[in-house]
Short mmCIF file of C-alpha atoms in Angstrom, two decimals:
data_model
loop_
_atom_site.label_atom_id
_atom_site.label_comp_id
_atom_site.label_asym_id
_atom_site.label_seq_id
_atom_site.Cartn_x
_atom_site.Cartn_y
_atom_site.Cartn_z
CA UNK A 1 98.01 96.74 41.68
CA UNK A 2 96.74 100.07 42.79
CA UNK A 3 98.39 101.33 45.94
CA UNK A 4 96.37 103.15 48.56
CA UNK A 5 97.27 105.09 51.65
CA UNK A 6 94.91 103.69 54.38
CA UNK A 7 94.03 105.24 57.70
CA UNK A 8 93.22 102.64 60.36
CA UNK A 9 91.77 103.53 63.75
CA UNK A 10 92.49 100.88 66.34
CA UNK A 11 92.17 99.97 69.97
CA UNK A 12 90.03 101.49 72.69
CA UNK A 13 89.80 105.06 73.96
CA UNK A 14 89.58 106.19 77.57
CA UNK A 15 87.34 108.78 79.05
CA UNK A 16 88.44 109.89 82.50
CA UNK A 17 86.17 110.79 85.29
CA UNK A 18 89.06 112.03 87.45
CA UNK A 19 92.81 111.58 87.27
CA UNK A 20 92.57 107.86 88.02
CA UNK A 21 89.22 106.41 86.91
CA UNK A 22 87.95 106.03 83.38
CA UNK A 23 85.43 104.43 81.16
CA UNK A 24 86.71 102.11 78.40
CA UNK A 25 86.33 98.71 76.78
CA UNK A 26 88.62 95.72 76.27
CA UNK A 27 89.60 96.29 72.69
CA UNK A 28 93.15 95.01 72.27
CA UNK A 29 94.05 96.72 68.94
CA UNK A 30 94.72 93.21 67.57
CA UNK A 31 92.17 93.61 64.69
CA UNK A 32 93.82 96.97 63.84
CA UNK A 33 97.23 95.53 63.99
CA UNK A 34 96.19 92.62 61.71
CA UNK A 35 94.58 94.97 59.17
CA UNK A 36 97.73 97.10 59.12
CA UNK A 37 99.86 93.95 58.58
CA UNK A 38 97.52 92.73 55.78
CA UNK A 39 97.37 96.11 54.11
CA UNK A 40 101.19 96.53 54.13
CA UNK A 41 101.51 92.93 52.84
CA UNK A 42 99.22 93.86 49.98
CA UNK A 43 101.49 96.82 49.11
CA UNK A 44 99.56 99.72 50.67
CA UNK A 45 100.68 102.51 52.98
CA UNK A 46 99.23 102.53 56.37
CA UNK A 47 98.76 105.05 59.12
CA UNK A 48 97.36 103.87 62.39
CA UNK A 49 95.60 106.06 65.06
CA UNK A 50 95.50 104.03 68.17
CA UNK A 51 94.22 104.24 71.64
CA UNK A 52 96.18 102.74 74.54
CA UNK A 53 96.99 99.04 73.77
CA UNK A 54 99.78 96.59 74.46
CA UNK A 55 99.65 95.07 70.93
CA UNK A 56 102.60 95.82 68.64
CA UNK A 57 101.86 97.50 65.26
CA UNK A 58 103.89 96.42 62.30
CA UNK A 59 107.20 98.41 61.81
CA UNK A 60 106.05 99.51 58.41
CA UNK A 61 103.07 101.41 59.69
CA UNK A 62 103.09 105.04 60.92
CA UNK A 63 101.40 104.99 64.40
CA UNK A 64 99.98 107.93 66.33
CA UNK A 65 98.88 107.25 69.80
CA UNK A 66 95.88 108.93 71.41
CA UNK A 67 93.91 108.56 74.67
CA UNK A 68 90.39 110.04 74.27
CA UNK A 69 87.80 109.84 71.52
CA UNK A 70 88.12 113.52 70.81
CA UNK A 71 91.85 113.01 70.27
CA UNK A 72 91.28 110.15 68.01
CA UNK A 73 88.76 112.23 66.00
CA UNK A 74 91.07 115.20 65.79
CA UNK A 75 94.09 113.14 64.63
CA UNK A 76 92.11 110.94 62.27
CA UNK A 77 90.38 114.13 60.86
CA UNK A 78 93.80 115.66 60.12
CA UNK A 79 95.19 112.69 58.49
CA UNK A 80 92.17 111.56 56.50
CA UNK A 81 92.37 114.22 53.61
CA UNK A 82 95.78 112.76 52.63
CA UNK A 83 94.44 109.17 52.69
CA UNK A 84 92.58 107.20 50.14
CA UNK A 85 90.38 105.49 52.67
CA UNK A 86 89.79 104.75 56.38
CA UNK A 87 89.03 101.59 58.32
CA UNK A 88 87.40 102.09 61.66
CA UNK A 89 88.67 99.14 63.66
CA UNK A 90 88.90 101.09 66.87
CA UNK A 91 86.32 100.83 69.60
CA UNK A 92 86.25 104.39 70.77
CA UNK A 93 84.57 104.95 74.13
CA UNK A 94 81.27 106.51 73.12
CA UNK A 95 80.28 108.09 76.35
CA UNK A 96 82.18 110.52 78.44
CA UNK A 97 81.58 112.17 81.81
CA UNK A 98 79.84 115.55 81.47
CA UNK A 99 82.34 116.84 84.07
CA UNK A 100 85.91 115.65 84.79
CA UNK A 101 87.23 116.14 88.19
CA UNK A 102 90.81 117.52 88.70
CA UNK A 103 91.30 115.59 91.84
CA UNK A 104 90.55 111.92 92.59
CA UNK A 105 87.01 111.70 93.80
CA UNK A 106 86.98 110.53 97.42
CA UNK A 107 84.58 107.77 98.41
CA UNK A 108 81.82 108.79 100.76
CA UNK A 109 80.00 105.54 101.28
CA UNK A 110 77.14 106.93 99.25
CA UNK A 111 76.06 106.21 95.67
CA UNK A 112 77.00 108.76 93.02
CA UNK A 113 75.36 109.74 89.80
CA UNK A 114 77.53 110.21 86.73
CA UNK A 115 76.22 112.22 83.89
CA UNK A 116 77.49 110.82 80.63
CA UNK A 117 77.31 112.44 77.25
CA UNK A 118 78.10 110.92 73.92
CA UNK A 119 81.49 111.32 72.34
CA UNK A 120 81.79 112.35 68.72
CA UNK A 121 81.51 109.41 66.23
CA UNK A 122 84.90 109.20 64.63
CA UNK A 123 83.94 106.98 61.67
CA UNK A 124 80.68 108.85 60.98
CA UNK A 125 82.60 112.08 60.91
CA UNK A 126 85.13 110.65 58.39
CA UNK A 127 82.27 109.11 56.40
CA UNK A 128 80.36 112.34 56.24
CA UNK A 129 83.42 114.37 55.26
CA UNK A 130 84.82 111.97 52.63
CA UNK A 131 85.48 113.10 49.13
CA UNK A 132 84.00 111.14 46.20
CA UNK A 133 87.42 109.51 45.63
CA UNK A 134 87.61 108.36 49.30
CA UNK A 135 86.06 105.37 51.00
CA UNK A 136 85.30 104.42 54.56
CA UNK A 137 84.91 100.96 56.13
CA UNK A 138 83.22 100.80 59.51
CA UNK A 139 83.01 98.05 62.24
CA UNK A 140 79.83 97.48 64.07
CA UNK A 141 79.91 95.54 67.37
CA UNK A 142 76.37 94.61 68.47
CA UNK A 143 75.07 92.02 70.88
CA UNK A 144 71.53 91.89 69.38
CA UNK A 145 70.05 92.19 65.87
CA UNK A 146 73.63 92.45 64.62
CA UNK A 147 73.29 92.77 60.88
CA UNK A 148 70.21 94.95 61.02
CA UNK A 149 71.92 97.40 63.40
CA UNK A 150 75.16 97.13 61.40
CA UNK A 151 73.27 98.20 58.24
CA UNK A 152 71.63 101.15 60.00
CA UNK A 153 75.05 102.25 61.21
CA UNK A 154 76.53 101.83 57.70
CA UNK A 155 73.99 104.29 56.30
CA UNK A 156 74.11 106.73 59.12
CA UNK A 157 77.90 106.81 59.12
CA UNK A 158 78.11 106.99 55.27
CA UNK A 159 80.37 103.97 55.08
CA UNK A 160 81.01 102.01 51.97
CA UNK A 161 81.34 98.67 53.69
CA UNK A 162 80.56 97.57 57.25
CA UNK A 163 82.16 94.72 59.18
CA UNK A 164 79.63 93.25 61.65
CA UNK A 165 80.91 91.44 64.66
CA UNK A 166 79.91 90.59 68.17
CA UNK A 167 81.41 91.30 71.63
CA UNK A 168 83.21 88.00 71.68
CA UNK A 169 85.59 89.58 69.07
CA UNK A 170 86.94 91.99 71.86
CA UNK A 171 90.39 91.07 73.17
CA UNK A 172 90.11 87.71 71.37
CA UNK A 173 92.69 86.09 69.07
CA UNK A 174 89.94 84.97 66.58
CA UNK A 175 87.04 86.77 65.05
CA UNK A 176 83.82 85.88 63.21
CA UNK A 177 82.63 88.66 61.09
CA UNK A 178 80.15 89.40 58.31
CA UNK A 179 81.11 91.93 55.69
CA UNK A 180 78.08 93.97 54.52
CA UNK A 181 77.71 96.01 51.43
CA UNK A 182 75.95 99.24 51.19
CA UNK A 183 72.54 97.57 50.88
CA UNK A 184 73.27 95.45 53.97
CA UNK A 185 73.88 92.28 51.85
CA UNK A 186 76.37 89.85 53.27
CA UNK A 187 79.37 89.85 50.94
CA UNK A 188 81.31 87.16 52.96
CA UNK A 189 81.24 85.56 56.30
CA UNK A 190 84.73 85.34 57.49
CA UNK A 191 85.99 83.22 60.53
CA UNK A 192 89.30 82.47 61.82
CA UNK A 193 92.28 84.14 63.49
CA UNK A 194 92.51 87.94 63.16
CA UNK A 195 95.27 87.89 60.58
CA UNK A 196 93.25 85.68 58.33
CA UNK A 197 90.07 87.85 58.75
CA UNK A 198 92.10 90.97 58.13
CA UNK A 199 93.64 89.53 54.94
CA UNK A 200 90.19 88.74 53.56
CA UNK A 201 88.80 92.20 54.54
CA UNK A 202 91.71 94.01 52.83
CA UNK A 203 91.31 91.75 49.67
CA UNK A 204 87.50 92.90 49.52
CA UNK A 205 88.39 96.52 50.30
CA UNK A 206 91.00 96.40 47.42
CA UNK A 207 88.53 94.89 44.85
CA UNK A 208 85.49 96.85 45.86
CA UNK A 209 86.89 100.17 46.95
CA UNK A 210 90.53 100.94 46.07
CA UNK A 211 90.33 99.48 42.61
CA UNK A 212 86.98 100.79 41.78
CA UNK A 213 87.59 104.36 42.96
CA UNK A 214 90.97 104.41 41.04
CA UNK A 215 89.27 103.18 37.74
CA UNK A 216 86.41 105.55 38.09
CA UNK A 217 88.69 108.68 38.22
CA UNK B 1 115.32 84.20 108.08
CA UNK B 2 111.60 83.73 108.75
CA UNK B 3 109.71 82.65 105.73
CA UNK B 4 106.21 84.02 105.12
CA UNK B 5 103.39 83.20 102.73
CA UNK B 6 102.28 86.60 101.32
CA UNK B 7 99.17 87.40 99.41
CA UNK B 8 99.63 90.20 96.89
CA UNK B 9 96.64 91.86 95.20
CA UNK B 10 97.68 93.48 91.86
CA UNK B 11 96.43 95.30 88.85
CA UNK B 12 93.14 96.97 88.15
CA UNK B 13 89.67 95.51 88.21
CA UNK B 14 86.78 96.18 85.88
CA UNK B 15 83.25 97.00 86.50
CA UNK B 16 80.97 96.44 83.40
CA UNK B 17 78.07 98.66 82.57
CA UNK B 18 77.01 96.34 79.68
CA UNK B 19 78.80 93.54 77.78
CA UNK B 20 81.33 96.03 76.23
CA UNK B 21 81.88 99.08 78.43
CA UNK B 22 83.46 99.24 81.77
CA UNK B 23 84.94 101.47 84.41
CA UNK B 24 88.52 100.88 85.38
CA UNK B 25 91.99 102.53 85.89
CA UNK B 26 95.37 102.25 84.13
CA UNK B 27 97.08 100.11 86.92
CA UNK B 28 99.57 97.96 85.05
CA UNK B 29 100.21 95.25 87.75
CA UNK B 30 103.93 96.31 87.59
CA UNK B 31 104.18 97.25 91.21
CA UNK B 32 102.45 93.93 92.18
CA UNK B 33 104.83 91.98 89.88
CA UNK B 34 107.86 93.66 91.50
CA UNK B 35 106.68 93.00 94.94
CA UNK B 36 106.17 89.27 94.06
CA UNK B 37 109.72 89.16 92.55
CA UNK B 38 111.16 90.85 95.58
CA UNK B 39 109.33 88.63 97.95
CA UNK B 40 110.31 85.44 96.19
CA UNK B 41 113.96 86.64 95.99
CA UNK B 42 113.90 87.19 99.77
CA UNK B 43 112.70 83.58 100.26
CA UNK B 44 108.97 84.00 100.91
CA UNK B 45 106.05 82.26 99.14
CA UNK B 46 103.78 84.39 97.08
CA UNK B 47 100.18 84.14 95.88
CA UNK B 48 98.95 86.95 93.54
CA UNK B 49 95.27 87.81 92.97
CA UNK B 50 95.44 89.88 89.82
CA UNK B 51 93.00 91.92 87.73
CA UNK B 52 93.44 91.97 83.85
CA UNK B 53 97.00 93.03 83.09
CA UNK B 54 99.55 92.36 80.43
CA UNK B 55 102.58 92.37 82.82
CA UNK B 56 104.10 88.89 83.46
CA UNK B 57 104.29 87.72 87.08
CA UNK B 58 107.32 85.69 88.22
CA UNK B 59 107.09 81.93 87.57
CA UNK B 60 107.62 81.17 91.20
CA UNK B 61 104.36 82.88 92.22
CA UNK B 62 100.89 81.37 92.21
CA UNK B 63 98.65 83.72 90.25
CA UNK B 64 94.86 83.78 90.28
CA UNK B 65 93.10 86.05 87.69
CA UNK B 66 89.96 87.99 88.49
CA UNK B 67 87.95 90.66 86.67
CA UNK B 68 85.80 92.54 89.22
CA UNK B 69 86.36 93.85 92.71
CA UNK B 70 83.87 91.48 94.14
CA UNK B 71 85.86 88.56 92.51
CA UNK B 72 89.10 89.91 93.91
CA UNK B 73 87.58 90.17 97.39
CA UNK B 74 86.13 86.65 97.22
CA UNK B 75 89.38 85.08 96.07
CA UNK B 76 91.58 87.11 98.40
CA UNK B 77 89.23 86.36 101.33
CA UNK B 78 89.47 82.61 100.60
CA UNK B 79 93.30 82.70 100.37
CA UNK B 80 94.11 85.10 103.25
CA UNK B 81 93.44 82.62 106.23
CA UNK B 82 96.43 80.52 104.90
CA UNK B 83 98.74 83.48 104.40
CA UNK B 84 100.89 85.32 106.95
CA UNK B 85 100.08 88.69 105.45
CA UNK B 86 98.73 90.61 102.56
CA UNK B 87 99.94 93.52 100.39
CA UNK B 88 97.27 95.46 98.56
CA UNK B 89 99.11 96.67 95.55
CA UNK B 90 96.00 96.31 93.36
CA UNK B 91 93.90 99.39 92.29
CA UNK B 92 90.42 97.77 92.46
CA UNK B 93 87.70 99.72 90.75
CA UNK B 94 85.86 101.29 93.70
CA UNK B 95 82.55 102.05 91.98
CA UNK B 96 80.26 99.85 90.01
CA UNK B 97 77.11 100.55 88.07
CA UNK B 98 74.00 99.86 90.17
CA UNK B 99 72.54 98.01 87.25
CA UNK B 100 74.38 96.18 84.55
CA UNK B 101 72.77 95.70 81.15
CA UNK B 102 72.75 92.39 79.46
CA UNK B 103 72.90 93.89 76.02
CA UNK B 104 75.06 96.66 74.72
CA UNK B 105 73.46 100.02 75.44
CA UNK B 106 72.56 101.72 72.14
CA UNK B 107 73.35 105.35 71.73
CA UNK B 108 70.33 107.62 71.53
CA UNK B 109 72.02 110.99 71.04
CA UNK B 110 70.95 111.99 74.55
CA UNK B 111 72.89 112.09 77.83
CA UNK B 112 72.59 109.23 80.21
CA UNK B 113 72.74 109.01 83.88
CA UNK B 114 74.77 106.17 85.42
CA UNK B 115 74.11 105.34 89.10
CA UNK B 116 77.32 104.07 90.70
CA UNK B 117 77.62 102.45 94.07
CA UNK B 118 80.85 101.62 95.97
CA UNK B 119 82.40 98.28 95.55
CA UNK B 120 83.67 96.48 98.68
CA UNK B 121 87.05 97.57 99.95
CA UNK B 122 89.33 94.47 99.49
CA UNK B 123 92.19 95.52 101.82
CA UNK B 124 89.89 96.93 104.54
CA UNK B 125 88.03 93.67 104.53
CA UNK B 126 91.27 91.70 104.94
CA UNK B 127 92.53 94.20 107.56
CA UNK B 128 89.35 93.94 109.58
CA UNK B 129 89.30 90.17 109.37
CA UNK B 130 93.10 89.51 110.14
CA UNK B 131 94.15 87.41 113.11
CA UNK B 132 96.64 88.73 115.58
CA UNK B 133 99.40 86.79 113.87
CA UNK B 134 98.58 88.29 110.44
CA UNK B 135 99.50 91.65 108.88
CA UNK B 136 98.20 93.86 106.14
CA UNK B 137 100.00 96.53 104.10
CA UNK B 138 97.90 98.99 102.11
CA UNK B 139 98.61 101.34 99.19
CA UNK B 140 96.91 104.75 99.13
CA UNK B 141 96.81 106.66 95.80
CA UNK B 142 95.83 110.23 96.48
CA UNK B 143 96.14 113.40 94.47
CA UNK B 144 95.79 115.82 97.31
CA UNK B 145 96.73 115.74 101.09
CA UNK B 146 98.49 112.47 100.25
CA UNK B 147 99.97 111.36 103.58
CA UNK B 148 97.02 112.66 105.75
CA UNK B 149 94.59 110.71 103.66
CA UNK B 150 96.89 107.68 103.56
CA UNK B 151 96.92 107.76 107.37
CA UNK B 152 93.23 107.97 107.68
CA UNK B 153 92.87 105.03 105.22
CA UNK B 154 95.54 103.08 107.23
CA UNK B 155 93.47 103.29 110.34
CA UNK B 156 90.12 102.75 108.62
CA UNK B 157 91.44 99.65 106.81
CA UNK B 158 93.26 98.22 109.88
CA UNK B 159 96.56 98.12 108.09
CA UNK B 160 100.01 97.74 109.72
CA UNK B 161 101.88 99.77 107.23
CA UNK B 162 100.63 102.09 104.30
CA UNK B 163 102.46 102.97 101.12
CA UNK B 164 101.42 106.45 99.95
CA UNK B 165 101.88 107.30 96.32
CA UNK B 166 100.40 109.58 93.70
CA UNK B 167 98.63 108.99 90.34
CA UNK B 168 101.95 109.31 88.43
CA UNK B 169 102.71 105.86 89.73
CA UNK B 170 100.00 104.38 87.59
CA UNK B 171 101.25 102.48 84.49
CA UNK B 172 104.77 103.97 85.12
CA UNK B 173 108.08 102.21 85.23
CA UNK B 174 109.16 104.25 88.37
CA UNK B 175 107.51 105.08 91.57
CA UNK B 176 108.03 107.58 94.40
CA UNK B 177 106.41 106.35 97.66
CA UNK B 178 106.37 107.17 101.30
CA UNK B 179 106.09 104.17 103.68
CA UNK B 180 103.98 105.16 106.74
CA UNK B 181 103.78 103.47 110.09
CA UNK B 182 100.67 102.95 112.10
CA UNK B 183 100.98 106.48 113.60
CA UNK B 184 101.37 108.04 110.14
CA UNK B 185 105.11 108.65 110.57
CA UNK B 186 107.19 108.32 107.49
CA UNK B 187 109.46 105.32 107.83
CA UNK B 188 111.20 105.84 104.45
CA UNK B 189 110.71 107.82 101.36
CA UNK B 190 111.66 105.45 98.43
CA UNK B 191 112.07 106.55 94.78
CA UNK B 192 113.39 104.69 91.78
CA UNK B 193 112.18 101.92 89.54
CA UNK B 194 109.46 99.59 90.74
CA UNK B 195 111.81 96.65 91.41
CA UNK B 196 113.90 98.86 93.71
CA UNK B 197 110.91 100.26 95.50
CA UNK B 198 109.48 96.74 95.98
CA UNK B 199 112.86 95.39 97.34
CA UNK B 200 112.85 98.22 99.99
CA UNK B 201 109.18 97.69 100.93
CA UNK B 202 109.63 93.92 101.35
CA UNK B 203 112.75 94.56 103.44
CA UNK B 204 110.71 96.86 105.86
CA UNK B 205 107.87 94.35 105.76
CA UNK B 206 110.19 91.62 106.76
CA UNK B 207 111.80 93.54 109.65
CA UNK B 208 108.64 95.15 111.09
CA UNK B 209 105.94 92.63 110.42
CA UNK B 210 107.08 89.12 109.44
CA UNK B 211 109.99 88.99 111.91
CA UNK B 212 108.09 90.73 114.72
CA UNK B 213 104.90 88.64 114.46
CA UNK B 214 107.09 85.46 114.34
CA UNK B 215 109.08 86.44 117.53
CA UNK B 216 105.98 87.57 119.38
CA UNK B 217 104.34 84.09 118.98
#
């Protein structure tokens, strides 16, 4: 079996407005932890870049904790050149306040307007910077036109495979995903608890990416 | 000893922009859980209204889970008439998007403007609705002019005591608080782990509020 060093991004990130309030999502890191577990079980090395979560990553994985999307990109960008591939299981907060206040904003009784700008796209940047011997697997979480939007994201982010799922995956024990190839074709529909889904995904990643890249060298 | 039924609000709340993204804060519920533990240990009955947390509340407490600030207000408002007093250890999200999108907002590459309006103030509403035999203890979390702002909040929210702390309290094991009376005078400065701080706070609440309200009837 070909052994790979796999970078997994996991969990949410936070984008603070002031020292107390932030924008985020309910990603638990459970899919990332399950992928780490499955990859280790299949003999690979794993490094996880994780936002704030309460899930426990397997002891065999190297874990680096980050808070913001920019932190996640910076750390993942530093680690990626020494990895064979990356899986973007994180749900990085994709908007951030244009301005961050040093002190807690006091309530005034009036509405406020928050100017939000997009954060960098971690997986797209890894995808666009990958060497020909590296691979990137993305996750797309959409509420509508799931697979169409996932395929658009796959191409834009230069991913090799894309996992398409819905918002019910967030903070859940189970998941129901479709694994899409580079043409947007469904390779497999996988449903069950996250450890099961992760095992199937790592299996496909091994066969289609790790093995193939290794034999094409 | 006079036994009281105490309502404790705890943890953060979330205000969703769309099915995935929300505004919140890092409140862990640990202060609320410690207060519940201390109140039970001192012989009181406890009902906790909690936002999403991973902390475990003591088995002896009745716990009701909520997501948004409006939910927290509704549930606390229903429970409060049957309680002797309330402690507002929660950090409810105090702004919410004016409009909530049913589908996940797609990124366009351009900045977006988010209109935020204030959520209702849970503890102020309990304070303003309390009967003369009831009491309310608030928490004020400020980065600047802490005790001055805490005293203003105490009066505005019709609290009987106010606990003033800083943002370093959030998601921490320890806390450093000042307990202020209705004139804004510091009753005690308490530092240490949250169970210790909670025990001291419940002690003061017992002596100054539970006991006094009971003897004045």
